[in-house]
Short mmCIF file of C-alpha atoms in Angstrom, two decimals:
data_model
loop_
_atom_site.label_atom_id
_atom_site.label_comp_id
_atom_site.label_asym_id
_atom_site.label_seq_id
_atom_site.Cartn_x
_atom_site.Cartn_y
_atom_site.Cartn_z
CA MET A 1 10.50 -26.99 65.65
CA THR A 2 6.87 -27.93 66.35
CA GLU A 3 4.60 -26.04 68.71
CA MET A 4 4.42 -29.13 70.92
CA THR A 5 8.21 -29.18 71.20
CA ARG A 6 8.24 -25.52 72.17
CA LEU A 7 5.60 -26.08 74.81
CA GLN A 8 7.49 -29.06 76.16
CA GLN A 9 10.68 -27.01 76.36
CA ARG A 10 8.92 -24.20 78.19
CA GLY A 11 7.95 -26.61 80.92
CA VAL A 12 11.45 -28.01 81.44
CA ARG A 13 13.95 -26.40 83.81
CA LEU A 14 17.46 -26.88 82.43
CA PRO A 15 20.80 -26.35 84.17
CA ARG A 16 22.18 -22.91 83.38
CA THR A 17 24.90 -24.20 81.05
CA GLU A 18 22.42 -26.31 79.07
CA ARG A 19 19.94 -23.44 78.83
CA ARG A 20 22.70 -21.11 77.64
CA ALA A 21 23.73 -23.61 74.96
CA GLN A 22 20.10 -23.92 73.86
CA LEU A 23 19.75 -20.15 73.59
CA LEU A 24 22.98 -19.82 71.61
CA ALA A 25 21.83 -22.51 69.18
CA ALA A 26 18.54 -20.69 68.65
CA ALA A 27 20.37 -17.39 68.17
CA GLN A 28 22.67 -18.96 65.58
CA ARG A 29 19.66 -20.10 63.58
CA VAL A 30 17.96 -16.70 63.70
CA PHE A 31 21.11 -14.68 62.97
CA ALA A 32 21.97 -16.99 60.06
CA GLU A 33 18.50 -16.66 58.55
CA ASN A 34 17.90 -12.95 59.13
CA GLY A 35 21.22 -11.26 59.79
CA TYR A 36 22.00 -9.35 62.94
CA HIS A 37 19.95 -6.22 62.31
CA ALA A 38 16.75 -8.02 61.30
CA ALA A 39 16.99 -10.63 64.05
CA ALA A 40 14.64 -10.04 66.98
CA MET A 41 14.94 -11.22 70.55
CA ASP A 42 11.26 -12.24 70.38
CA GLU A 43 12.02 -14.66 67.56
CA ILE A 44 15.12 -16.04 69.27
CA ALA A 45 13.10 -16.73 72.42
CA GLU A 46 10.38 -18.39 70.34
CA VAL A 47 12.84 -20.61 68.47
CA ALA A 48 14.48 -21.56 71.78
CA GLY A 49 11.12 -22.34 73.30
CA VAL A 50 11.53 -19.95 76.23
CA SER A 51 9.94 -16.73 77.40
CA LYS A 52 11.67 -13.40 76.77
CA PRO A 53 12.37 -12.93 80.50
CA VAL A 54 14.29 -16.22 80.50
CA LEU A 55 16.30 -15.08 77.47
CA TYR A 56 17.10 -11.75 79.12
CA GLN A 57 18.20 -13.51 82.30
CA HIS A 58 21.08 -14.96 80.31
CA PHE A 59 21.74 -12.16 77.82
CA PRO A 60 20.85 -8.52 78.62
CA GLY A 61 20.53 -7.59 74.95
CA LYS A 62 20.88 -8.72 71.35
CA LEU A 63 24.47 -7.51 71.04
CA ASP A 64 25.45 -9.40 74.20
CA LEU A 65 23.93 -12.54 72.70
CA TYR A 66 25.69 -12.00 69.38
CA ILE A 67 29.07 -11.49 71.05
CA ALA A 68 28.63 -14.58 73.23
CA LEU A 69 27.82 -16.62 70.14
CA LEU A 70 30.76 -15.14 68.24
CA GLU A 71 33.10 -15.91 71.15
CA SER A 72 31.93 -19.52 71.20
CA HIS A 73 32.74 -19.87 67.48
CA VAL A 74 36.18 -18.30 67.98
CA ASP A 75 36.83 -20.72 70.85
CA GLU A 76 35.88 -23.60 68.58
CA LEU A 77 38.28 -22.52 65.84
CA VAL A 78 41.18 -21.99 68.23
CA LYS A 79 40.50 -25.38 69.81
CA ARG A 80 40.55 -27.03 66.37
CA VAL A 81 43.91 -25.43 65.58
CA GLN A 82 45.42 -26.40 68.93
CA THR A 83 44.13 -29.96 68.58
CA ALA A 84 45.70 -30.19 65.13
CA LEU A 85 49.05 -28.99 66.46
CA ASP A 86 48.92 -31.49 69.30
CA SER A 87 47.86 -34.39 67.09
CA THR A 88 51.42 -35.31 66.08
CA THR A 89 55.03 -34.45 66.76
CA GLU A 90 55.91 -34.57 63.05
CA ASN A 91 55.80 -31.12 61.46
CA ARG A 92 55.18 -32.62 58.02
CA GLN A 93 51.87 -33.94 59.40
CA ARG A 94 51.18 -30.88 61.53
CA VAL A 95 50.91 -28.60 58.50
CA PRO A 96 48.05 -30.47 56.77
CA ALA A 97 46.38 -31.07 60.14
CA THR A 98 46.42 -27.33 60.85
CA VAL A 99 45.26 -26.41 57.35
CA GLY A 100 42.52 -29.02 57.71
CA ALA A 101 41.34 -27.41 60.94
CA PHE A 102 40.38 -24.27 59.02
CA PHE A 103 38.72 -26.25 56.23
CA ASP A 104 36.69 -28.22 58.78
CA PHE A 105 35.66 -25.05 60.59
CA VAL A 106 34.32 -23.33 57.47
CA SER A 107 32.60 -26.45 56.12
CA ASN A 108 30.98 -27.71 59.33
CA ASP A 109 28.93 -24.59 59.98
CA ALA A 110 28.78 -21.86 57.35
CA GLY A 111 27.00 -19.54 59.77
CA ALA A 112 29.81 -19.86 62.29
CA PHE A 113 32.63 -19.01 59.90
CA ARG A 114 30.69 -16.09 58.43
CA MET A 115 30.26 -14.60 61.90
CA VAL A 116 33.99 -14.94 62.56
CA PHE A 117 35.41 -13.95 59.17
CA GLU A 118 32.63 -11.90 57.57
CA SER A 119 30.90 -10.15 60.45
CA ASP A 120 29.11 -6.95 59.48
CA LEU A 121 29.46 -5.60 63.04
CA ARG A 122 33.20 -4.96 63.05
CA GLY A 123 32.47 -1.38 64.00
CA GLU A 124 31.57 -2.71 67.45
CA PRO A 125 34.77 -2.86 69.54
CA ALA A 126 33.79 -6.08 71.34
CA VAL A 127 32.99 -7.77 68.02
CA GLN A 128 36.27 -6.62 66.46
CA GLU A 129 38.16 -7.89 69.50
CA ALA A 130 36.59 -11.33 69.18
CA VAL A 131 37.23 -11.46 65.43
CA ASP A 132 40.87 -10.44 65.94
CA ARG A 133 41.28 -13.19 68.54
CA ALA A 134 40.33 -15.82 65.96
CA THR A 135 43.52 -14.95 64.10
CA SER A 136 45.80 -13.89 66.96
CA ALA A 137 45.15 -16.96 69.15
CA SER A 138 45.70 -19.29 66.19
CA VAL A 139 48.92 -17.45 65.29
CA ASP A 140 50.10 -17.62 68.92
CA ALA A 141 49.57 -21.38 69.08
CA ILE A 142 51.41 -22.00 65.81
CA THR A 143 54.22 -19.59 66.74
CA GLU A 144 54.81 -21.46 69.98
CA THR A 145 55.02 -24.76 68.14
CA ILE A 146 57.39 -23.46 65.44
CA THR A 147 59.63 -21.77 67.99
CA ALA A 148 59.91 -24.94 70.06
CA ASP A 149 60.40 -27.37 67.17
CA ALA A 150 62.24 -25.44 64.46
CA GLY A 151 64.57 -23.36 66.61
CA LEU A 152 63.56 -20.09 64.97
CA ASP A 153 63.40 -16.86 66.91
CA GLU A 154 59.91 -15.65 67.79
CA ASP A 155 59.69 -12.93 65.12
CA LYS A 156 60.48 -15.35 62.31
CA ALA A 157 58.23 -18.02 63.74
CA ARG A 158 55.35 -15.55 64.06
CA LEU A 159 55.73 -14.41 60.45
CA LEU A 160 55.49 -18.03 59.30
CA ALA A 161 52.51 -18.59 61.57
CA VAL A 162 50.71 -15.54 60.16
CA GLY A 163 51.36 -16.81 56.63
CA LEU A 164 50.00 -20.28 57.43
CA VAL A 165 46.88 -18.92 59.12
CA GLY A 166 46.19 -16.44 56.33
CA MET A 167 46.72 -19.03 53.60
CA SER A 168 44.55 -21.60 55.37
CA GLN A 169 41.73 -19.19 56.13
CA VAL A 170 41.49 -17.64 52.67
CA SER A 171 41.92 -20.96 50.85
CA ALA A 172 39.27 -22.63 52.99
CA ARG A 173 36.75 -19.85 52.36
CA PHE A 174 37.46 -19.91 48.62
CA TRP A 175 37.09 -23.71 48.55
CA LEU A 176 33.75 -23.52 50.33
CA GLN A 177 32.38 -21.34 47.53
CA HIS A 178 33.91 -23.35 44.64
CA HIS A 179 34.46 -26.86 46.00
CA GLN A 180 32.02 -28.76 43.79
CA SER A 181 34.85 -30.16 41.65
CA MET A 182 37.38 -30.65 44.46
CA SER A 183 37.16 -32.74 47.61
CA ARG A 184 38.07 -31.38 51.00
CA GLU A 185 41.02 -33.80 51.14
CA GLU A 186 42.42 -32.63 47.80
CA ALA A 187 42.02 -28.97 48.69
CA VAL A 188 43.76 -29.44 52.06
CA ALA A 189 46.59 -31.41 50.44
CA LEU A 190 47.20 -28.72 47.80
CA THR A 191 47.21 -25.91 50.36
CA ALA A 192 49.37 -27.85 52.81
CA ASN A 193 51.87 -28.77 50.09
CA LEU A 194 52.22 -25.13 49.16
CA ALA A 195 52.73 -24.20 52.80
CA TRP A 196 55.23 -26.97 53.41
CA ARG A 197 57.37 -26.83 50.27
CA GLY A 198 56.58 -23.55 48.57
CA ILE A 199 55.72 -23.05 44.94
CA GLY A 200 59.28 -23.66 43.75
CA GLY A 201 59.82 -26.85 45.74
CA GLY A 202 56.33 -28.24 45.53
CA PHE A 203 55.45 -27.29 41.97
CA PRO A 204 58.62 -27.10 39.80
CA LEU A 205 58.38 -25.90 36.23
CA LYS A 206 57.52 -28.64 33.75
CA ASP A 207 59.95 -29.39 30.97
CA SER A 208 58.88 -27.62 27.82
#
């Protein structure tokens, strides 16, 4: 961001929601570059092109800003999962759509997924609560769908939902680190096939 852009931003009064979004975007950049502990509110204000008093009007402290940013990322993930579930009434298509939601989340913004799945502030109760919600809200949405469509009782449906979320999350994070030789589409298809058919049904033993 150029100095001229910062000066121009300082002279513009934005609606509260737009200003908040601007501050969160600046915070994401600073947290991603420096980590939470090394990030400074001075730098976040500078990157956002606002004065520190303006920043503190929206967020009383650095932890409040971090949690607000984390919550926004969790909301995004849960929305992606819910959108995937609502995208079709065919469960065969719902599985890859849901798996794909996790792959898209980790690949679209590495800083976002690291805050949600690899936060180094899990000792903070509010941070742990937000991180837990990323999994629990996704599991709840999938459980509701499985219960309604497959006729399973809630306990069985929830166990399947936990398995799908865990498989999707871990596979997506692994793929992000080692995906040079595999496209997103291929990785999603492999993971979804495993989830849908299982190793025995999806990958039978070859004839020797």
